[in-house]
JSON list of C-alpha atoms in Angstrom, two decimals:
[
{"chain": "T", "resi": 344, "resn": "UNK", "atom": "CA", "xyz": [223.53, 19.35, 116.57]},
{"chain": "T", "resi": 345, "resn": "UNK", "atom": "CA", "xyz": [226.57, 19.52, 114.10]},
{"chain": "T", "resi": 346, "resn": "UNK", "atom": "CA", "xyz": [225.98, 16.01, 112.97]},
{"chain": "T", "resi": 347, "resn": "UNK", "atom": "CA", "xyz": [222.20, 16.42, 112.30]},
{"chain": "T", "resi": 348, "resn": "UNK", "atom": "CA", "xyz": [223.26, 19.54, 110.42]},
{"chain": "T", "resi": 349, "resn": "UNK", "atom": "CA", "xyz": [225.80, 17.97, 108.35]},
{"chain": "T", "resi": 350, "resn": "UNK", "atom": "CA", "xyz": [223.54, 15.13, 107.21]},
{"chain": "T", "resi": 351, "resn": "UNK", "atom": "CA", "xyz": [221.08, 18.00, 106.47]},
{"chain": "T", "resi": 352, "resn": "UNK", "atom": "CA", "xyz": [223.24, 19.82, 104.35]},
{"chain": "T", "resi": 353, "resn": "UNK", "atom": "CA", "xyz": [224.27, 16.90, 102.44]},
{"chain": "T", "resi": 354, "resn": "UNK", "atom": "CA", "xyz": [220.76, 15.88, 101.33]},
{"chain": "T", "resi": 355, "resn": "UNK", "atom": "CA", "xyz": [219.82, 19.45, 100.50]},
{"chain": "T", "resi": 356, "resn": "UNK", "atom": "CA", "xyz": [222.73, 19.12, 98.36]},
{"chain": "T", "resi": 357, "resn": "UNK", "atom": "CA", "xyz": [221.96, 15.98, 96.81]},
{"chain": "T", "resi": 358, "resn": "UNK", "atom": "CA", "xyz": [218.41, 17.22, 96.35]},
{"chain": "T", "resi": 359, "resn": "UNK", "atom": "CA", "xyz": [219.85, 20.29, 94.68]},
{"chain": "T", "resi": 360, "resn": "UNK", "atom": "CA", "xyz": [222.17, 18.21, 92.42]},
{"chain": "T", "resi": 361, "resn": "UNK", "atom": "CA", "xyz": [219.64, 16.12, 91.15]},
{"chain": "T", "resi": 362, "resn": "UNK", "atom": "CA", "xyz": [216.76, 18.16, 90.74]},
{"chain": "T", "resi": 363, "resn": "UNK", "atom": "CA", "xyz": [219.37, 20.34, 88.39]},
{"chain": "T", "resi": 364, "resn": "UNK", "atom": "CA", "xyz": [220.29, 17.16, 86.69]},
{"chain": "T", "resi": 365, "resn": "UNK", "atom": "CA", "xyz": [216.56, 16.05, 86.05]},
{"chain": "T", "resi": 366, "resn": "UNK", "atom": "CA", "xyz": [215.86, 19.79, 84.90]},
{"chain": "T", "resi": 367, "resn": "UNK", "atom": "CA", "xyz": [218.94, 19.74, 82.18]},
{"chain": "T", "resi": 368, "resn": "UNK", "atom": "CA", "xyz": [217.57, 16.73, 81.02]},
{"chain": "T", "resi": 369, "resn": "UNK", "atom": "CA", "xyz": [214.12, 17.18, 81.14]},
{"chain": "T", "resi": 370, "resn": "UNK", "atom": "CA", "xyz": [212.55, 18.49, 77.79]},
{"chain": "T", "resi": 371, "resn": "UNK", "atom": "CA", "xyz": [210.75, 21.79, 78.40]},
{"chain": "T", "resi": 372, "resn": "UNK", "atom": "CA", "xyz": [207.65, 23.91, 76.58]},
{"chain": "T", "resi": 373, "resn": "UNK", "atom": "CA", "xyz": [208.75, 27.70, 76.55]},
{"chain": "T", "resi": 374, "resn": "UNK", "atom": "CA", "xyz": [206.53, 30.51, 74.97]},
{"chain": "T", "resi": 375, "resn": "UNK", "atom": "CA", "xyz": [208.13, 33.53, 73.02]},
{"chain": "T", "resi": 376, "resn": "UNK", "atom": "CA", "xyz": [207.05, 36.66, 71.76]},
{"chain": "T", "resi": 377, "resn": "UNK", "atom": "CA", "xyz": [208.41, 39.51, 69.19]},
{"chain": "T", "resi": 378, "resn": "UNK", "atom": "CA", "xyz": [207.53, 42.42, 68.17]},
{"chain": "T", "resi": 379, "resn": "UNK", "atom": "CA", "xyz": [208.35, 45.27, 65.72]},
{"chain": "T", "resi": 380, "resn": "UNK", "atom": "CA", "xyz": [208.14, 48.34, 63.43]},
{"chain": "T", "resi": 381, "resn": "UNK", "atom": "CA", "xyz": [207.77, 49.12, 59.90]},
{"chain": "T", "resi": 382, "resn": "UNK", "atom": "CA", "xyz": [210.12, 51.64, 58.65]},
{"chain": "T", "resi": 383, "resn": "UNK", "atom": "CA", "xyz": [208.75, 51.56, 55.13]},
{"chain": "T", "resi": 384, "resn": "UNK", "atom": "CA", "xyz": [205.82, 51.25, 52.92]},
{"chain": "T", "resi": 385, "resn": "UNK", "atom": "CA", "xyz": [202.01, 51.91, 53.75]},
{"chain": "T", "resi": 386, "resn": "UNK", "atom": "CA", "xyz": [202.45, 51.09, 57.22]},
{"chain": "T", "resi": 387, "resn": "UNK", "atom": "CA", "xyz": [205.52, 52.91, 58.28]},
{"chain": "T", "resi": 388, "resn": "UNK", "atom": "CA", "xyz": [206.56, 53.17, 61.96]},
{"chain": "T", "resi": 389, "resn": "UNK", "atom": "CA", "xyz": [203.33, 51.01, 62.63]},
{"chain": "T", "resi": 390, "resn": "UNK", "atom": "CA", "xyz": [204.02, 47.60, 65.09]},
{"chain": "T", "resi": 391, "resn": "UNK", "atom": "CA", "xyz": [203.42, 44.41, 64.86]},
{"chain": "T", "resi": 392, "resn": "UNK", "atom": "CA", "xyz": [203.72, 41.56, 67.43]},
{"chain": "T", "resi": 393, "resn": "UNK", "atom": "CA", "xyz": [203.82, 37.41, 67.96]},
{"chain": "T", "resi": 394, "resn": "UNK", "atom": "CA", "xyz": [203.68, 34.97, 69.91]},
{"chain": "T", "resi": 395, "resn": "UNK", "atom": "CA", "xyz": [205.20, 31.12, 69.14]},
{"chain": "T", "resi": 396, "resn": "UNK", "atom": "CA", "xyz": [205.96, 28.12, 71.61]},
{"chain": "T", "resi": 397, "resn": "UNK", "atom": "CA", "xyz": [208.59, 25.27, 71.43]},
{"chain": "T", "resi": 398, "resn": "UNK", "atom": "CA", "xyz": [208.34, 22.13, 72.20]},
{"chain": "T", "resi": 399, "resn": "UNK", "atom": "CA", "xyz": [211.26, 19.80, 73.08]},
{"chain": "T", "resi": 400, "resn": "UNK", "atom": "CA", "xyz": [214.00, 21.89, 74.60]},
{"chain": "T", "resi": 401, "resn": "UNK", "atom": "CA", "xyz": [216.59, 20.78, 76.42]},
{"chain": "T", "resi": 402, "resn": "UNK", "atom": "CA", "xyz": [217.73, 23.51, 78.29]},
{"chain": "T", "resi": 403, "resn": "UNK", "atom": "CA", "xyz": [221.29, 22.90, 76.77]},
{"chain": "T", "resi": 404, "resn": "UNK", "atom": "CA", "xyz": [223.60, 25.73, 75.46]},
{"chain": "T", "resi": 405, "resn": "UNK", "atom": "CA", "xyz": [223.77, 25.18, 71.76]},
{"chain": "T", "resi": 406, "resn": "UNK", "atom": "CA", "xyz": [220.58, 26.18, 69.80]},
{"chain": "T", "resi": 407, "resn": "UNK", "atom": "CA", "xyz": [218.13, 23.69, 68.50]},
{"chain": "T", "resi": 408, "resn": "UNK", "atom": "CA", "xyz": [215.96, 23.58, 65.91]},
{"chain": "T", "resi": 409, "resn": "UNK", "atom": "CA", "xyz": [211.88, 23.45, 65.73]},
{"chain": "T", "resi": 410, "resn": "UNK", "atom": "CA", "xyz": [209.43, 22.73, 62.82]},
{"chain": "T", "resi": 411, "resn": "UNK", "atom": "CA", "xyz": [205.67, 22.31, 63.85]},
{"chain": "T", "resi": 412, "resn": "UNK", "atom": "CA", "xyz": [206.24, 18.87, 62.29]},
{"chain": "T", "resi": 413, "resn": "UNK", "atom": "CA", "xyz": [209.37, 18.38, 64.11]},
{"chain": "T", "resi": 414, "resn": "UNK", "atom": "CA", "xyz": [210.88, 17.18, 60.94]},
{"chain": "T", "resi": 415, "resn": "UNK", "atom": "CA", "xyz": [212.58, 18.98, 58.01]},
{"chain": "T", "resi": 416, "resn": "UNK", "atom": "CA", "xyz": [213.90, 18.76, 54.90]},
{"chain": "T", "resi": 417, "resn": "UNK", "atom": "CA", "xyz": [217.04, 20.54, 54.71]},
{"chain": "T", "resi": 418, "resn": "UNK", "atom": "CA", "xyz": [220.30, 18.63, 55.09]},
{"chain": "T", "resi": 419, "resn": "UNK", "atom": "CA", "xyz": [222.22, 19.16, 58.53]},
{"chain": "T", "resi": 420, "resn": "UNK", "atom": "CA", "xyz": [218.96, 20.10, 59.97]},
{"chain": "T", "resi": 421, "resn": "UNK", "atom": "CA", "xyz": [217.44, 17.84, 62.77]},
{"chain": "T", "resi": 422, "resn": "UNK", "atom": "CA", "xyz": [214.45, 19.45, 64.67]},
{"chain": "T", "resi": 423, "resn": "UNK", "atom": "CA", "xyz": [214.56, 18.17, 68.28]},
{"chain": "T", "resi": 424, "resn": "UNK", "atom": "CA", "xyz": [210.66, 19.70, 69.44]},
{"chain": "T", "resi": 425, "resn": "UNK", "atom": "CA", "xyz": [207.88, 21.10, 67.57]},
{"chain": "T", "resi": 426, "resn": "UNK", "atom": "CA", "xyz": [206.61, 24.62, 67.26]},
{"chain": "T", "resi": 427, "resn": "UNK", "atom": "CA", "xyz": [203.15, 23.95, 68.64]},
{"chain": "T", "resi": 428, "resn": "UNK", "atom": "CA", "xyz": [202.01, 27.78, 68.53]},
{"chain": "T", "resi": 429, "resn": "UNK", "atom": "CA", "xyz": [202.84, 30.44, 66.37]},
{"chain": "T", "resi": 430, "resn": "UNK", "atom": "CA", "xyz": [200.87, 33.64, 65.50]},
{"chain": "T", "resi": 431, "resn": "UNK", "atom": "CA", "xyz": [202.36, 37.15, 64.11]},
{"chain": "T", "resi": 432, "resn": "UNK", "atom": "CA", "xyz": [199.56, 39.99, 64.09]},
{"chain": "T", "resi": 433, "resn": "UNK", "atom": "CA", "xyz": [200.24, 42.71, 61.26]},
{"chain": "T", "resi": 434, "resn": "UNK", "atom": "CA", "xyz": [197.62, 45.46, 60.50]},
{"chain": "T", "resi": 435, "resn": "UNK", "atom": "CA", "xyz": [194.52, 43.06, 62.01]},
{"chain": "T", "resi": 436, "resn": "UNK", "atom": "CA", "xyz": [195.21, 40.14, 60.07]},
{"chain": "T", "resi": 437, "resn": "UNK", "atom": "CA", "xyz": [196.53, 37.12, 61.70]},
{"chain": "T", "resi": 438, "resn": "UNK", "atom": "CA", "xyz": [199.35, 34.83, 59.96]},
{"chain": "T", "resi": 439, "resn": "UNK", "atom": "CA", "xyz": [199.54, 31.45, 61.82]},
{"chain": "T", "resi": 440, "resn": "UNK", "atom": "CA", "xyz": [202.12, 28.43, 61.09]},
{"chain": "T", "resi": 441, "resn": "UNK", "atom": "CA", "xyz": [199.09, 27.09, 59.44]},
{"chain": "T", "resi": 442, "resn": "UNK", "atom": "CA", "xyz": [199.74, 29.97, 56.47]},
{"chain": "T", "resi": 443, "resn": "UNK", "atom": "CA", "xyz": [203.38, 29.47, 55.91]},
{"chain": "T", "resi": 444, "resn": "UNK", "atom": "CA", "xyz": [203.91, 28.17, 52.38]},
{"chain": "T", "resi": 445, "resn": "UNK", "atom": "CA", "xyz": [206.33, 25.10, 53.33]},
{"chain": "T", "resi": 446, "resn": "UNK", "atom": "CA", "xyz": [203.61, 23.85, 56.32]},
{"chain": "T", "resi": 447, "resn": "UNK", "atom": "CA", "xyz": [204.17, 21.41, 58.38]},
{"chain": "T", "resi": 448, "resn": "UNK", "atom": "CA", "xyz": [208.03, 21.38, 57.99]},
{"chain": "T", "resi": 449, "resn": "UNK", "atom": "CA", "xyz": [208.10, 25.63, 58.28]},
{"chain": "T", "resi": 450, "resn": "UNK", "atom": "CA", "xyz": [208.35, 27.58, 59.89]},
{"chain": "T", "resi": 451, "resn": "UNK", "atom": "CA", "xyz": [212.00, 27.03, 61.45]},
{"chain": "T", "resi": 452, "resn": "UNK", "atom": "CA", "xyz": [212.82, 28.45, 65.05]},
{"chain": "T", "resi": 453, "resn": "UNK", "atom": "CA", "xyz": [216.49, 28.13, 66.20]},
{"chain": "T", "resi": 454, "resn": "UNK", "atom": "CA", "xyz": [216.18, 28.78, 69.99]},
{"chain": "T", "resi": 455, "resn": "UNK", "atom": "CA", "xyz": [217.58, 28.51, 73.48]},
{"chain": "T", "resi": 456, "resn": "UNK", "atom": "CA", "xyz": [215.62, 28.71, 76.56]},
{"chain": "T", "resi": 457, "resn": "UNK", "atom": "CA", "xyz": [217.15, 32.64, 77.08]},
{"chain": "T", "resi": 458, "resn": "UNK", "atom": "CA", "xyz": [217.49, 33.40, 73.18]},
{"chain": "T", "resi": 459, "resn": "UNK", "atom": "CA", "xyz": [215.51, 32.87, 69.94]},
{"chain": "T", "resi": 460, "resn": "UNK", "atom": "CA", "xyz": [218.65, 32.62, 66.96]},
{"chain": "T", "resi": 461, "resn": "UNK", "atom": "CA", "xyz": [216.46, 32.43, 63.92]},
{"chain": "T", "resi": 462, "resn": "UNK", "atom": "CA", "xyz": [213.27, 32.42, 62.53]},
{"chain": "T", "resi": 463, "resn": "UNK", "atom": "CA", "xyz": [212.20, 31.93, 58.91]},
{"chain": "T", "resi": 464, "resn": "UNK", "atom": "CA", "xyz": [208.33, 32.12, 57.75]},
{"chain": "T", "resi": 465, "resn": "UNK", "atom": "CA", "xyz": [206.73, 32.31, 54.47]},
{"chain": "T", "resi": 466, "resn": "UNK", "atom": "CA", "xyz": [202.76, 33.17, 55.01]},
{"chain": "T", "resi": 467, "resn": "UNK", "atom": "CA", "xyz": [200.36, 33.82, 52.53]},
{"chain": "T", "resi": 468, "resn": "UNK", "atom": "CA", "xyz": [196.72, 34.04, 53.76]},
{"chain": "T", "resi": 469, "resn": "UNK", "atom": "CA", "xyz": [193.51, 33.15, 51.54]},
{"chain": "T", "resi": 470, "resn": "UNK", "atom": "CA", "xyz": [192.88, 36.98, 50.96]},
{"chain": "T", "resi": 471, "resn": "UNK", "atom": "CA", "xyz": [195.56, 37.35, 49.65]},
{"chain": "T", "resi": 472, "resn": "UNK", "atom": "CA", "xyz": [198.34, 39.16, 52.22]},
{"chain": "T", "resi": 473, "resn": "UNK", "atom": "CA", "xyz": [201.34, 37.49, 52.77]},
{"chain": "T", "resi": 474, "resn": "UNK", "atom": "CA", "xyz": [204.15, 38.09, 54.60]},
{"chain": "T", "resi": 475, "resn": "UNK", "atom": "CA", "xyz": [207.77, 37.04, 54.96]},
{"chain": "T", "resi": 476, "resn": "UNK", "atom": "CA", "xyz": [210.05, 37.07, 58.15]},
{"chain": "T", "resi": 477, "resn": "UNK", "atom": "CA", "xyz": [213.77, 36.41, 58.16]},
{"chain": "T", "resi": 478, "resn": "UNK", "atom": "CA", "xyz": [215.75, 37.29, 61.09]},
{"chain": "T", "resi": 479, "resn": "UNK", "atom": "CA", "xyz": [218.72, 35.69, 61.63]},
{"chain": "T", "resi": 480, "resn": "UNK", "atom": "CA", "xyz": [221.62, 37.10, 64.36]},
{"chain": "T", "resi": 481, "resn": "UNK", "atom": "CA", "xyz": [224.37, 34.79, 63.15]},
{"chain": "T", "resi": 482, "resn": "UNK", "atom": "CA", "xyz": [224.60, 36.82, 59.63]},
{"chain": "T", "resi": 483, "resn": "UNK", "atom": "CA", "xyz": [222.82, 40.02, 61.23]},
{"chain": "T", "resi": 484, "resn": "UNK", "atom": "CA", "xyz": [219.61, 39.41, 59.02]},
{"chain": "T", "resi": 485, "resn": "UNK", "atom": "CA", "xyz": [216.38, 41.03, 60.22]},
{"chain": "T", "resi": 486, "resn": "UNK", "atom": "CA", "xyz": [213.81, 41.92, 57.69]},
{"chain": "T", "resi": 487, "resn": "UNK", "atom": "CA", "xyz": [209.99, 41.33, 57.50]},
{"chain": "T", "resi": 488, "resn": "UNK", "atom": "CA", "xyz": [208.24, 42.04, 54.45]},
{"chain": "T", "resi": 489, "resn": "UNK", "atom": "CA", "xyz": [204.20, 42.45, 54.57]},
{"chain": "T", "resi": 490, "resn": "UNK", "atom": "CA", "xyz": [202.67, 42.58, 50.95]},
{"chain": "T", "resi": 491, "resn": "UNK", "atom": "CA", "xyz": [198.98, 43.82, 51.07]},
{"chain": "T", "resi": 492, "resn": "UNK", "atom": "CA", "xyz": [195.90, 41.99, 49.42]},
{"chain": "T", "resi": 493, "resn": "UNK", "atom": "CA", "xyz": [196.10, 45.43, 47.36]},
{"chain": "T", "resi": 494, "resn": "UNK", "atom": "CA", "xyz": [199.84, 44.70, 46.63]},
{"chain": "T", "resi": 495, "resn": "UNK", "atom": "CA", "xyz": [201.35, 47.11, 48.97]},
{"chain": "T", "resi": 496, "resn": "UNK", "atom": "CA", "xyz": [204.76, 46.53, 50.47]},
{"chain": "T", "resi": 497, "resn": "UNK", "atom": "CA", "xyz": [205.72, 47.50, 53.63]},
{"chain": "T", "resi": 498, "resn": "UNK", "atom": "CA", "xyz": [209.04, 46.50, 55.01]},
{"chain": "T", "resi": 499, "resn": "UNK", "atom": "CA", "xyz": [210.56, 46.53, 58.70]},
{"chain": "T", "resi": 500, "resn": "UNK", "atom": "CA", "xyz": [212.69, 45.04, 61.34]},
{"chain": "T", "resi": 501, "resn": "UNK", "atom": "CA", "xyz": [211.77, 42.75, 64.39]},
{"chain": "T", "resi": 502, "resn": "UNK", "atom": "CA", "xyz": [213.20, 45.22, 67.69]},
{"chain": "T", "resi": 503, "resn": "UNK", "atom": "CA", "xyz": [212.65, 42.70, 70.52]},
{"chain": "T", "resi": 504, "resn": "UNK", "atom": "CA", "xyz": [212.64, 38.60, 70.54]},
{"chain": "T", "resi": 505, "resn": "UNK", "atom": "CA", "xyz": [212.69, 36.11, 73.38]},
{"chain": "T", "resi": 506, "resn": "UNK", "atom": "CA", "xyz": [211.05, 34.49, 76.12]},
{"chain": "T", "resi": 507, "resn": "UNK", "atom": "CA", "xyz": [207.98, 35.62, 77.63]},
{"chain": "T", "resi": 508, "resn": "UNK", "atom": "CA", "xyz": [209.64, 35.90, 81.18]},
{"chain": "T", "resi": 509, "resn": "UNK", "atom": "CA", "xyz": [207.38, 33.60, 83.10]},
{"chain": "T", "resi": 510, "resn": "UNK", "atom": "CA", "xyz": [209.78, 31.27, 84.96]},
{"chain": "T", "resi": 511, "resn": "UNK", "atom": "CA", "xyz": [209.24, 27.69, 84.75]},
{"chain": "T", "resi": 512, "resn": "UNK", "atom": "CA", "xyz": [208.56, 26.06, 87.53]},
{"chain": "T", "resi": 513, "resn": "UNK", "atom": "CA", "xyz": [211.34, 24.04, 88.54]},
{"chain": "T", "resi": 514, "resn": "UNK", "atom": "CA", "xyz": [213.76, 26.63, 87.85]},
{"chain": "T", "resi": 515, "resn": "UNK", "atom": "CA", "xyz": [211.27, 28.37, 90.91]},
{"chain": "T", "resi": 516, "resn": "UNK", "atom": "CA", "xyz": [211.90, 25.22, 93.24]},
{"chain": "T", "resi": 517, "resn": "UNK", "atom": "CA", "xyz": [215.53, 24.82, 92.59]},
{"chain": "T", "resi": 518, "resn": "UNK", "atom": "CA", "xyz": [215.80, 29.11, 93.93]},
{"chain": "T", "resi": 519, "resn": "UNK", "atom": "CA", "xyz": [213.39, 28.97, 96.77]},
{"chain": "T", "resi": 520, "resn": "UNK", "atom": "CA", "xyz": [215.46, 25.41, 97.52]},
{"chain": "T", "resi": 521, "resn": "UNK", "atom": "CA", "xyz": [219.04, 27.52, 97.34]},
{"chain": "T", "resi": 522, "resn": "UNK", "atom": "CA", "xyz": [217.61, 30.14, 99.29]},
{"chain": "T", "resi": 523, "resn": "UNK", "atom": "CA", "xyz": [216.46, 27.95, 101.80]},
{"chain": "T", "resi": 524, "resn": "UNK", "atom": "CA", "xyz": [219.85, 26.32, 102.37]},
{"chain": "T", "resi": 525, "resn": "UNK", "atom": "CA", "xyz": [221.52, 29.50, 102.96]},
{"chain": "T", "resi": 526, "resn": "UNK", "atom": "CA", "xyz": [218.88, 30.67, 105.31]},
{"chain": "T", "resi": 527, "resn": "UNK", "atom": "CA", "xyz": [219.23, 27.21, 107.09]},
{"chain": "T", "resi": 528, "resn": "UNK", "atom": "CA", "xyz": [223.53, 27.92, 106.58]},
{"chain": "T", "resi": 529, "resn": "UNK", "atom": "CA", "xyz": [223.28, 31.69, 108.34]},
{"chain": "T", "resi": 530, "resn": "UNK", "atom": "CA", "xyz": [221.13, 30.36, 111.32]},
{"chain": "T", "resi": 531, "resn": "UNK", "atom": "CA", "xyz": [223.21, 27.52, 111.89]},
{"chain": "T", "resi": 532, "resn": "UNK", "atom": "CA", "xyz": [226.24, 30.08, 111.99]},
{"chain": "T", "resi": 533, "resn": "UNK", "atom": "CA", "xyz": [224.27, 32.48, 114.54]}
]
């Protein structure tokens, strides 16, 4: 009884530890989204939304850096994934990482799996639009500029970055695992 429970335990625990350490280590693909409003311009308090996904992450603590190259040119700067979606939606037309001026080594993502640090695109579309995002929460920098084919400006502010909330996977097998053990830990105690 108490033996076969003990040796239980201890694998579920070994199980636990290494499935954690395999999940740290393991390189992940995340999806974001944004959105926001213009405050200014032709299309004041209208919204606009996107979408990007990230390629390479670590699952680490310290932000890293993506480029849909997963190179880049600016010193200090070492991309560890690739940006291998990205798509911002502002009054019907579609920018994509395709449109930013500096393609394939922008746009630049600084991101954790729970928070998105930076983003910096450049887009300018074949009819003529363009439109430039800079948000930045390490020097409190949030500012999107649209420019119309017309040459209209609007400006505004991104409200809401971050992951798309579904869970990955393992992160679903290491809680159902936990929850398991202390199910297994409360009947044992009955």
């Amino acid at each position: 009884g108490v033996t076969v429970y003990k040796k239980l335990s201890a694998c579920c625990l070994v199980f636990v530890l290494s499935m954690m350490g395999f999940t740290a280590a393991h390189a992940i693909t995340m999806d974001y989204e944004f959105d926001g409003t213009f405050d200014f311009g032709s299309l004041a308090s209208q919204t606009f939304m996107g979408t990007f996904t990230l390629d390479g992450l670590t699952q680490g603590a310290a932000p890293e850096y993506f480029t849909p190259s997963g190179s880049s040119n600016i010193p200090g700067v070492i991309p560890v994934g690739t940006i291998t979606a990205f798509m911002v939606e502002v009054a019907g037309m579609v920018f994509s990482s395709a449109d930013e001026v500096g393609f394939p080594d922008w746009p630049l993502i600084e991101a954790t799996t729970a928070d998105v640090s930076y983003i910096e695109f450049i887009g300018t579309l074949t009819t003529g639009e363009e439109l430039n995002i800079f948000f930045d929460t390490l020097f409190v920098t949030n500012e999107v500029d649209y420019t119309s084919a017309a040459g209209a400006l609007s400006t505004g502010t991104i409200s809401r970055v971050g992951p798309s909330g579904v869970p990955e996977p393992g992160t679903i097998a290491l809680l159902s695992l936990g929850l398991a053990g202390l199910g297994l830990r409360r009947c044992r105690k009955v």
